[in-house]
XYZ file of C-alpha atoms in Angstrom:
683
model
C 19.672 -4.273 -3.432
C 21.279 -0.911 -2.208
C 24.576 -1.306 0.270
C 24.480 0.834 2.783
C 27.145 1.945 5.514
C 26.441 2.521 9.195
C 28.160 3.698 12.141
C 26.920 3.939 15.311
C 26.985 5.099 18.513
C 24.240 3.644 21.517
C 21.088 4.889 19.491
C 22.641 7.870 17.460
C 23.436 6.478 13.954
C 24.417 7.401 10.288
C 23.453 5.556 7.234
C 24.659 6.092 3.874
C 25.494 4.921 0.613
C 28.786 3.456 -0.101
C 30.099 7.492 -0.859
C 29.012 8.471 2.182
C 26.004 10.384 0.650
C 22.656 10.488 2.581
C 19.858 11.552 -0.033
C 16.181 12.178 0.745
C 14.756 9.034 1.050
C 11.381 7.260 2.562
C 12.381 3.325 0.639
C 15.444 3.472 3.250
C 16.315 4.358 6.414
C 19.449 6.775 5.078
C 20.676 9.020 7.160
C 21.648 10.818 10.884
C 19.386 9.345 13.475
C 19.181 9.841 16.821
C 16.168 9.048 19.573
C 13.853 8.331 16.842
C 14.665 11.512 14.911
C 16.344 11.693 11.289
C 18.341 14.546 11.729
C 19.974 14.675 8.581
C 17.821 13.882 5.440
C 20.599 15.387 3.358
C 24.403 14.933 3.024
C 25.454 15.088 -0.540
C 28.946 15.438 -1.609
C 30.050 17.173 -5.559
C 33.139 18.089 -6.755
C 33.054 20.906 -9.493
C 29.385 19.295 -10.009
C 30.156 15.989 -10.008
C 29.232 13.027 -7.819
C 32.050 10.745 -6.132
C 32.898 7.200 -7.177
C 33.936 5.017 -3.919
C 36.993 3.049 -4.471
C 37.238 1.537 -0.918
C 35.744 2.039 2.073
C 37.571 1.320 5.569
C 34.036 -0.021 8.280
C 36.202 -1.885 10.715
C 35.080 -0.569 13.722
C 31.559 0.344 14.629
C 31.271 3.913 15.545
C 33.785 5.239 12.641
C 34.236 5.078 8.947
C 36.266 5.988 5.812
C 35.329 6.485 2.122
C 37.895 6.725 -0.257
C 36.433 8.388 -3.191
C 37.198 9.991 -6.966
C 35.018 11.873 -9.084
C 33.729 10.755 -12.090
C 32.119 7.356 -13.444
C 34.576 4.282 -13.223
C 36.208 3.296 -16.907
C 38.581 0.206 -17.351
C 41.488 3.033 -16.581
C 40.838 5.257 -14.439
C 43.718 8.814 -14.635
C 42.067 10.724 -11.555
C 44.100 14.269 -10.688
C 42.642 14.360 -7.442
C 40.769 12.296 -5.133
C 38.874 12.305 -2.124
C 38.793 10.940 1.563
C 35.710 11.214 3.895
C 36.654 10.633 7.579
C 33.712 10.299 9.987
C 32.920 9.161 13.570
C 30.138 9.016 15.847
C 29.947 9.871 19.232
C 26.470 11.509 20.640
C 27.610 13.689 16.824
C 28.635 13.326 13.989
C 32.251 14.494 13.387
C 32.944 14.730 9.440
C 36.631 15.226 7.816
C 36.727 16.590 4.168
C 40.077 15.655 2.316
C 40.770 16.717 -1.016
C 44.007 15.341 -2.867
C 45.727 16.814 -5.781
C 47.967 14.102 -7.490
C 49.075 15.827 -10.484
C 52.349 18.075 -9.703
C 50.059 21.508 -10.649
C 47.791 24.081 -8.832
C 44.531 22.974 -8.706
C 40.874 25.336 -7.581
C 37.664 22.919 -6.547
C 34.432 24.070 -5.734
C 33.505 21.510 -3.001
C 30.178 21.476 -2.366
C 27.904 19.948 0.102
C 24.056 19.846 0.196
C 22.696 19.737 3.356
C 19.419 19.104 4.889
C 17.145 17.667 7.978
C 13.526 16.901 7.691
C 13.305 15.365 11.250
C 10.814 12.499 10.124
C 10.205 10.438 13.104
C 11.342 6.860 12.565
C 7.814 5.239 12.519
C 6.981 8.304 9.038
C 10.736 6.928 7.464
C 8.448 3.606 6.902
C 5.213 4.989 6.484
C 5.123 8.836 5.015
C 3.344 11.180 6.444
C 2.732 15.243 6.132
C 4.428 16.902 8.566
C 2.400 18.430 10.999
C 5.240 21.100 12.485
C 7.826 23.701 10.751
C 11.431 23.482 9.344
C 13.385 27.025 9.394
C 16.865 26.789 8.849
C 19.442 30.368 9.723
C 22.970 30.746 9.239
C 25.374 32.731 11.094
C 29.275 32.707 10.601
C 30.240 29.546 10.149
C 27.369 27.796 10.911
C 24.333 26.540 9.610
C 21.219 25.498 11.589
C 18.161 23.876 10.707
C 14.910 23.787 13.432
C 11.684 22.550 13.518
C 9.235 23.025 16.164
C 6.069 21.574 16.436
C 4.155 23.018 19.747
C 6.126 21.748 22.479
C 8.433 19.393 20.499
C 11.878 21.177 19.705
C 14.520 19.400 17.378
C 17.637 21.302 16.108
C 20.586 20.137 13.994
C 23.760 22.654 14.335
C 26.835 22.395 11.484
C 30.052 23.786 11.665
C 33.028 23.869 9.512
C 36.752 24.944 10.363
C 37.457 26.531 7.044
C 35.498 29.307 5.130
C 32.888 28.325 3.452
C 29.605 29.808 1.040
C 26.699 28.817 3.331
C 23.076 29.101 2.730
C 19.824 26.948 4.042
C 20.598 24.126 1.586
C 24.105 23.575 2.702
C 27.932 24.550 2.357
C 29.990 25.738 -0.858
C 33.916 25.322 -0.418
C 36.574 27.095 -3.077
C 39.384 24.609 -2.493
C 43.191 25.953 -3.524
C 45.255 22.643 -3.632
C 49.080 23.065 -4.324
C 50.805 20.416 -6.525
C 50.379 17.121 -4.770
C 48.978 19.145 -1.836
C 46.087 18.592 0.142
C 42.658 20.667 1.442
C 40.578 19.895 4.468
C 38.072 20.711 6.913
C 36.111 19.540 9.576
C 32.577 19.479 10.223
C 30.746 19.060 13.593
C 26.809 18.243 12.978
C 25.665 18.271 16.793
C 22.081 16.878 17.399
C 20.154 18.743 20.130
C 16.613 17.498 21.822
C 15.069 19.726 23.422
C 13.104 19.383 26.673
C 10.417 21.745 28.455
C 13.338 24.155 29.779
C 14.471 24.688 26.435
C 18.101 22.418 27.000
C 18.643 19.409 25.397
C 17.698 16.641 27.257
C 20.838 14.815 27.220
C 23.012 16.770 28.747
C 22.368 15.823 32.023
C 23.424 11.778 31.167
C 26.729 10.564 31.376
C 26.979 8.972 28.164
C 23.931 11.710 26.647
C 26.204 14.261 25.017
C 28.774 14.492 21.785
C 32.215 12.160 22.978
C 35.435 12.256 21.454
C 36.807 9.244 19.719
C 39.546 8.792 22.542
C 36.674 8.420 25.292
C 34.552 6.220 22.853
C 37.471 3.525 21.859
C 38.340 3.729 25.717
C 34.683 2.568 26.919
C 34.463 0.187 24.322
C 38.236 -1.106 25.398
C 36.916 -1.455 28.767
C 34.001 -2.860 28.206
C 35.495 -6.027 25.806
C 37.919 -6.465 28.610
C 35.960 -7.068 31.111
C 34.262 -10.445 28.941
C 36.520 -13.789 29.007
C 39.091 -14.279 26.378
C 38.479 -16.595 23.850
C 41.297 -18.725 22.547
C 40.111 -21.399 19.426
C 41.134 -23.129 16.185
C 38.447 -21.857 14.523
C 38.553 -18.741 12.747
C 34.680 -18.080 12.166
C 34.111 -18.553 16.195
C 36.984 -16.289 17.085
C 36.047 -12.927 14.505
C 32.158 -13.931 15.491
C 33.180 -13.290 18.924
C 35.016 -10.581 18.906
C 32.244 -8.601 16.393
C 29.853 -9.397 19.251
C 31.427 -7.852 21.399
C 32.157 -4.260 19.737
C 28.668 -4.400 18.880
C 26.772 -4.951 22.040
C 29.271 -2.050 23.201
C 28.114 0.105 20.428
C 24.393 -0.969 20.622
C 24.607 0.532 24.370
C 22.635 3.818 25.277
C 21.851 6.239 27.966
C 18.082 6.063 28.249
C 16.517 9.949 28.462
C 15.146 10.489 31.946
C 16.131 7.105 32.952
C 19.459 7.546 33.370
C 21.055 3.824 32.961
C 22.863 2.421 29.867
C 20.196 -0.316 28.589
C 20.915 -2.352 24.710
C 19.113 -1.133 21.710
C 18.078 -3.850 19.875
C 18.703 -3.161 16.184
C 20.353 -1.061 13.016
C 17.855 1.005 11.678
C 14.353 0.388 13.304
C 14.716 -0.838 16.111
C 17.374 1.616 18.165
C 15.782 1.275 21.649
C 14.586 -0.597 24.198
C 12.365 -3.621 23.587
C 11.486 -5.713 26.552
C 11.554 -9.094 24.178
C 14.486 -8.924 22.326
C 16.381 -7.056 25.337
C 16.047 -9.426 27.612
C 16.991 -12.505 24.829
C 19.820 -10.572 24.465
C 20.613 -10.174 28.229
C 20.382 -14.070 28.456
C 22.320 -14.691 25.425
C 25.518 -12.464 26.827
C 24.169 -13.714 30.594
C 27.840 -15.656 30.915
C 30.261 -13.456 29.519
C 28.689 -9.882 30.347
C 26.349 -10.202 33.524
C 26.339 -6.393 34.034
C 23.759 -5.935 31.304
C 20.875 -7.289 33.160
C 20.291 -5.467 36.104
C 19.962 -2.322 34.203
C 17.496 -4.284 31.873
C 15.321 -5.939 34.490
C 15.470 -2.528 37.040
C 14.091 -0.244 34.192
C 11.452 -3.424 32.829
C 10.339 -3.988 36.488
C 10.285 0.004 36.993
C 7.697 0.471 33.586
C 6.204 -2.483 34.441
C 1.652 -1.976 33.382
C -0.211 -0.994 36.273
C -3.435 -0.364 34.236
C -5.454 -1.016 32.029
C -4.689 1.563 28.665
C -6.646 -0.033 25.565
C -4.059 2.658 23.461
C -0.746 0.848 24.663
C -2.142 -2.571 25.283
C -0.790 -1.620 28.951
C -2.315 -4.362 31.294
C -1.356 -5.166 35.162
C 2.086 -6.994 35.778
C 2.482 -6.854 31.794
C 6.522 -6.371 30.716
C 6.758 -3.074 27.826
C 7.052 -3.994 24.271
C 9.186 -1.112 23.258
C 9.894 2.620 24.510
C 10.118 5.032 21.615
C 10.834 8.778 22.206
C 9.942 10.710 19.049
C 7.304 12.800 17.505
C 4.758 10.230 16.875
C 5.312 8.390 19.834
C 4.953 12.290 22.340
C 1.652 13.356 20.122
C 0.059 9.454 20.647
C -0.384 8.714 16.896
C 2.109 6.023 18.197
C 1.399 3.834 21.412
C 5.290 3.366 22.113
C 5.546 5.889 25.431
C 5.697 2.954 26.218
C 4.074 0.074 24.148
C 2.863 -2.758 25.646
C 2.262 -5.564 23.297
C 3.717 -8.272 23.533
C 2.695 -11.603 25.046
C 6.145 -13.429 25.595
C 7.822 -10.403 27.266
C 6.290 -11.078 30.870
C 7.749 -14.066 31.573
C 10.319 -14.014 29.764
C 10.893 -11.450 32.752
C 11.077 -14.011 35.196
C 13.226 -16.131 33.290
C 15.625 -13.848 33.125
C 15.581 -13.000 36.852
C 16.314 -16.388 37.661
C 18.743 -17.618 35.358
C 20.770 -13.876 36.180
C 20.394 -15.418 40.228
C 22.306 -18.815 39.016
C 24.941 -17.171 37.708
C 25.952 -14.211 39.710
C 24.398 -15.410 43.513
C 22.895 -11.860 43.300
C 20.228 -11.702 45.530
C 19.879 -8.344 46.243
C 18.196 -7.948 42.768
C 15.827 -10.970 43.448
C 14.929 -9.172 46.459
C 14.178 -5.913 44.911
C 12.039 -6.842 42.068
C 10.149 -9.773 43.741
C 6.971 -7.692 43.502
C 7.357 -7.207 39.954
C 8.210 -10.566 39.577
C 5.285 -11.480 41.607
C 3.039 -9.427 38.936
C 4.489 -10.811 35.928
C 3.696 -14.082 37.554
C 0.293 -13.023 38.166
C -0.814 -11.606 34.731
C 0.376 -14.926 33.421
C -3.257 -16.654 34.861
C -5.076 -13.431 34.564
C -4.565 -10.802 31.585
C -2.696 -13.365 29.834
C -5.521 -16.019 30.146
C -7.887 -14.123 28.139
C -10.235 -17.370 27.494
C -9.243 -18.740 30.873
C -8.347 -21.868 29.644
C -4.824 -21.911 31.262
C -2.668 -20.914 28.215
C -1.173 -17.566 27.446
C -3.531 -16.265 24.646
C -3.223 -12.700 22.519
C -5.339 -9.816 21.015
C -4.416 -6.598 20.725
C -6.631 -3.944 22.581
C -5.681 -1.396 20.207
C -6.902 -2.794 16.283
C -5.840 0.877 14.473
C -2.146 0.911 15.825
C -1.091 -1.810 17.917
C 0.187 -4.971 17.362
C -2.059 -8.356 15.729
C 1.016 -11.021 16.436
C 1.962 -10.508 20.038
C 4.816 -13.076 20.128
C 8.428 -12.912 18.721
C 7.325 -13.522 14.927
C 4.756 -10.740 14.656
C 4.927 -10.243 10.900
C 0.669 -10.207 10.143
C 1.437 -13.262 8.291
C 3.327 -15.267 10.961
C 1.353 -17.625 12.262
C -0.811 -19.835 10.169
C -2.321 -23.504 9.282
C -0.420 -25.451 7.049
C -2.161 -24.874 4.206
C -1.477 -21.202 4.480
C -5.062 -19.810 6.248
C -4.815 -17.211 9.338
C -6.510 -18.051 12.649
C -8.588 -15.492 14.323
C -7.960 -14.018 17.509
C -7.103 -14.919 20.280
C -3.949 -17.034 19.419
C -2.084 -19.047 21.525
C 1.207 -19.843 20.417
C 3.339 -22.737 21.229
C 6.728 -21.404 23.020
C 4.164 -18.934 24.806
C 2.694 -21.863 26.810
C 6.782 -22.665 27.037
C 7.872 -19.839 28.802
C 5.228 -19.737 30.777
C 5.571 -22.866 32.329
C 9.467 -21.877 32.230
C 8.634 -18.761 34.877
C 6.540 -20.475 36.921
C 9.364 -23.446 37.688
C 11.615 -20.871 38.083
C 9.447 -18.250 40.328
C 9.147 -21.384 42.452
C 12.680 -21.765 42.957
C 13.064 -17.736 43.848
C 10.068 -17.983 45.944
C 11.034 -20.690 48.449
C 14.611 -19.794 48.572
C 14.683 -15.669 48.344
C 10.977 -14.468 49.315
C 10.332 -17.078 52.050
C 6.883 -18.252 50.688
C 7.379 -21.789 50.376
C 3.246 -22.045 49.941
C 3.663 -19.947 46.519
C 6.802 -22.170 45.389
C 4.349 -24.959 45.881
C 1.668 -23.450 44.441
C 3.485 -22.447 41.207
C 4.903 -26.208 40.839
C 1.967 -27.748 40.900
C 0.511 -25.279 37.936
C 3.368 -25.761 36.160
C 2.954 -29.818 36.427
C -0.763 -28.997 35.072
C 0.334 -26.772 32.117
C 3.202 -29.206 30.817
C 0.277 -31.870 31.196
C -2.087 -29.614 29.679
C -0.034 -28.685 26.952
C 1.265 -31.860 25.614
C -2.443 -33.400 25.628
C -3.825 -30.342 23.529
C -0.692 -28.853 21.685
C 0.624 -32.365 20.267
C -0.418 -33.631 16.732
C -0.433 -37.046 16.661
C -0.317 -37.762 13.304
C 2.152 -35.210 12.100
C 4.105 -35.528 15.368
C 4.997 -32.263 16.366
C 3.846 -29.598 18.503
C 1.312 -27.180 17.047
C 1.832 -23.495 16.068
C -0.378 -22.328 17.893
C -4.225 -22.752 19.478
C -7.187 -21.011 18.054
C -9.574 -19.127 19.720
C -11.599 -22.667 19.266
C -8.725 -24.638 20.749
C -8.317 -26.081 17.296
C -4.670 -26.771 15.948
C -2.875 -24.555 14.109
C -0.897 -26.849 12.337
C 2.164 -25.432 10.583
C 5.153 -27.194 11.567
C 7.603 -24.259 13.033
C 10.595 -23.237 14.589
C 8.573 -22.738 17.554
C 8.840 -26.284 18.354
C 12.495 -25.632 19.270
C 11.765 -23.203 22.069
C 10.075 -25.750 23.554
C 12.822 -27.591 24.413
C 14.307 -24.924 25.583
C 11.909 -24.398 28.242
C 11.247 -28.112 29.031
C 7.904 -28.577 28.843
C 7.826 -31.028 25.991
C 7.632 -34.971 27.369
C 11.144 -36.731 27.408
C 8.949 -39.163 24.956
C 8.595 -36.811 22.023
C 11.928 -34.937 22.401
C 13.684 -37.045 19.770
C 10.921 -36.450 17.256
C 11.108 -32.570 17.561
C 14.639 -32.837 17.282
C 13.750 -35.315 14.102
C 11.552 -32.032 13.111
C 14.235 -29.459 13.506
C 17.497 -30.906 11.629
C 15.428 -32.237 8.958
C 15.208 -30.712 5.354
C 12.129 -29.548 5.697
C 12.984 -26.863 8.699
C 17.051 -27.185 8.368
C 18.104 -25.000 5.472
C 22.008 -26.638 6.258
C 22.445 -23.022 7.278
C 20.266 -22.853 9.901
C 16.359 -23.797 11.281
C 14.132 -22.488 8.956
C 11.414 -20.169 10.557
C 8.590 -22.236 8.565
C 9.087 -25.687 6.955
C 9.594 -25.324 2.895
C 6.491 -27.599 2.259
C 3.728 -25.464 4.510
C 1.229 -22.635 2.704
C 2.720 -19.589 3.174
C 6.515 -20.721 2.900
C 8.777 -18.233 1.340
C 12.695 -18.282 1.859
C 12.724 -14.600 1.500
C 9.734 -14.044 3.790
C 9.798 -12.391 7.103
C 8.980 -14.635 9.288
C 7.696 -17.580 7.148
C 10.831 -19.228 6.106
C 14.426 -17.223 6.719
C 16.782 -18.365 9.227
C 16.749 -16.184 11.999
C 19.872 -16.136 14.124
C 19.018 -16.004 17.193
C 15.946 -18.397 16.750
C 18.644 -20.623 16.267
C 20.624 -20.332 19.324
C 17.516 -20.927 21.607
C 16.903 -24.124 19.343
C 20.384 -25.500 20.166
C 20.235 -24.196 24.208
C 16.996 -26.364 23.682
C 18.406 -29.464 22.103
C 21.829 -29.602 24.456
C 19.518 -29.033 27.776
C 17.551 -32.541 26.154
C 21.130 -34.242 25.850
C 21.003 -34.092 22.214
C 24.941 -32.741 21.740
C 25.685 -33.402 18.498
C 22.406 -32.045 17.282
C 23.106 -28.898 18.835
C 26.962 -28.831 17.323
C 25.101 -29.052 14.327
C 22.927 -25.583 14.455
C 26.115 -24.065 16.296
C 28.420 -24.890 13.649
C 25.697 -23.933 10.539
C 25.642 -20.807 12.125
C 29.622 -20.086 12.509
C 29.616 -20.844 9.260
C 27.069 -18.452 8.209
C 28.635 -15.789 10.183
C 31.801 -15.601 7.762
C 29.611 -14.794 5.321
C 28.721 -11.412 7.262
C 32.431 -10.585 8.153
C 31.100 -12.432 11.534
C 28.348 -10.573 12.195
C 25.166 -12.671 11.897
C 22.374 -10.083 10.761
C 18.692 -10.016 11.819
C 17.835 -12.838 9.205
C 19.126 -14.317 6.278
C 17.266 -16.498 2.872
C 15.946 -19.778 3.966
C 17.372 -20.985 0.530
C 19.026 -25.026 1.180
C 22.726 -24.748 1.362
C 23.255 -26.417 -1.478
C 21.653 -24.011 -3.975
C 24.318 -21.547 -2.711
C 27.873 -21.686 -1.741
C 26.625 -18.652 0.714
C 24.158 -17.712 2.839
C 21.536 -15.268 0.628
C 21.117 -12.276 2.465
C 17.511 -10.865 3.519
C 17.643 -7.224 1.738
C 15.969 -5.360 5.093
C 17.657 -7.381 8.294
C 18.907 -5.401 10.362
C 22.553 -5.108 11.562
C 23.988 -5.492 14.276
C 20.916 -6.612 16.293
C 20.817 -7.389 19.323
C 20.020 -10.622 19.587
C 21.888 -12.005 16.664
C 24.949 -10.246 17.885
C 24.122 -12.753 21.084
C 24.304 -15.346 19.261
C 27.484 -16.668 18.854
C 28.104 -15.772 22.700
C 24.973 -18.149 23.196
C 26.289 -20.882 21.050
C 29.465 -20.964 22.523
C 28.066 -21.685 25.587
C 26.056 -24.794 23.902
C 30.008 -25.791 22.830
C 31.361 -25.702 25.772
C 27.897 -26.524 27.701
C 28.013 -24.696 30.761
C 25.176 -24.549 33.328
C 24.946 -23.637 36.635
C 24.317 -25.670 38.972
C 24.112 -24.037 43.058
C 27.715 -23.176 43.943
C 29.070 -25.502 40.757
C 29.376 -24.555 36.539
C 28.683 -27.816 34.776
C 30.767 -28.342 31.998
C 28.619 -30.454 29.337
C 29.976 -30.627 25.639
C 28.583 -29.959 22.431
C 31.572 -29.007 20.393
C 30.934 -29.755 16.705
C 33.140 -32.370 15.111
C 36.268 -30.231 13.748
C 36.233 -27.392 15.212
C 39.170 -28.228 17.560
C 40.061 -26.622 20.262
C 38.255 -23.656 22.270
C 39.214 -22.184 25.399
C 37.485 -19.466 27.072
C 39.165 -17.783 30.268
C 38.347 -15.932 32.867
C 34.347 -16.670 32.756
C 32.680 -14.768 35.628
C 29.956 -15.900 38.081
C 28.977 -16.844 41.369
C 32.174 -19.650 41.762
C 34.911 -16.320 40.797
C 36.744 -17.061 37.525
C 36.303 -20.178 35.792
C 38.513 -21.781 32.828
C 37.146 -23.874 30.201
C 38.641 -25.799 27.621
C 37.496 -27.652 24.658
C 37.841 -30.067 22.064
C 36.009 -31.647 19.790
C 35.053 -35.330 19.998
C 36.876 -34.869 23.818
C 36.133 -34.837 27.264
C 35.602 -30.931 28.781
C 38.171 -30.053 31.191
C 36.646 -27.294 33.775
C 39.259 -25.813 35.845
C 38.502 -23.581 38.609
C 40.714 -20.448 39.559
């Protein structure tokens, strides 16, 4: 496994090895990327023809890092007469400072070479290499190297400039360095990424956050963002570290969408640095009590891009909320359907859920009124296009078998939905959590209709439909002999009977009969699903179980946060606290930054959670996980004009103090101690 180092600012990011180098690769997503295009695929430093060896890396902040390097291969004794520091920062563009330090008392001359290249690969081309259809050229002008890619109207450029004289060719820059005894030499490099529009200008130039920004500006933005969040005081260092890291990463993951002009959350580095309907809404739910201002732009953009026609290529249907929006070459030339793509069956009910939860916290009725038609269209989709077989359930089957997603639930890898013996069902499929989301959306939609839309008849109808759905679901999905809900129904209504973490989402939605909740909790915290580090995506005795399989045995922090929320909803405080405790224990091994997923090995096998080899990090809904866990531990739930505080603090967690929680009630402080009643104070 290669250890990679990343820095990011919105959806502009750089991934390198531990030397700071980038080499051409289709195995790992290394390089400088912005808006789904790789603007640097080679960025390789040598000193007198030798590669450099990493001594240390300072990567405390998400948008900057520093590499300390020495020439030659390491031995038991390193007596380097010279070292190199690479200091880099990202802010729309890339800035890198190269410093050569002469540690001897004599003058030295060096040949410093930086190989530079850009393949302008679309992010989808990094995943699946293909022959580029455009033409790449390079020009040299003074201290500038310009790399150019054109394919019809699609035009991207990378422009590299240096502050020191250099011999520049189309493949890089060579510096002739002279450093006095105990002296140093420095040059500053600037890499500009240009996304040309139809009028021959960078289409980000009119965006507030779209162009190059200096470090002082970025630091001020980050600090201002973090300052708005509640202040945490606690006795648990892993919680404190994870909370601060979450705020830092959420700040860094914000980007300004081309042509939409609002700041949104990218879903995760490196593969998902764009708007995702499902991911953005789950992250918004996780962060809502802490940073409610993230929600309105997300809902407004998703409502504005809501499906309005039937388009098989994009899996678009009237009322459907998008899955993914891309800006790269393959989307632009419709080689991929992501402009936008609507291949998720859960984003549409989640839209209504988030809208209602946002109003409950903030009292912002204006947004509810503004998005009434979008919310109604989403609710209509559940009962029309969502119900492919007319059985009253949400089903999914792609309209685009060539490039569309097969599985359109959150576990969207091809083998994620299976019978207990490992067989895969046919399509369409109705996974259990989709029905829970639909139930919750109808309940919440009824509240919005009665309270804000002045439509009590519609509210009554939605409540009747929700009640019937709950009754039908508990009849059709329950497997009596196994005492849990089926992962899905196949097209013939048979149980897809694998035991999976999806049943935890049912608790969050409220669709589980109270009489059955205890058995679901037993399964979730039992040894088949609970690894000790968290709930696995698939139980360890199922046919497709693999502790390092993407959706078939790994532990997903986001998944666990929703499960903990559901446990708390049904009154299982201690069990919710166990999941919170496990997640925070895992977080300390990732420096507070929970990855997209980690291995599902039993905790007794290892003293640390095992990394999943290609997990995104930071990933938005993993970044939001510590926030939701904190909400669960403090038991924060809005009820009308009041905030109810009902604890689930794990034993040994100690004091948790959260100050300045924003909401419709003003600002609230919450104080909790393990095994003691909570004390909520209104300010």
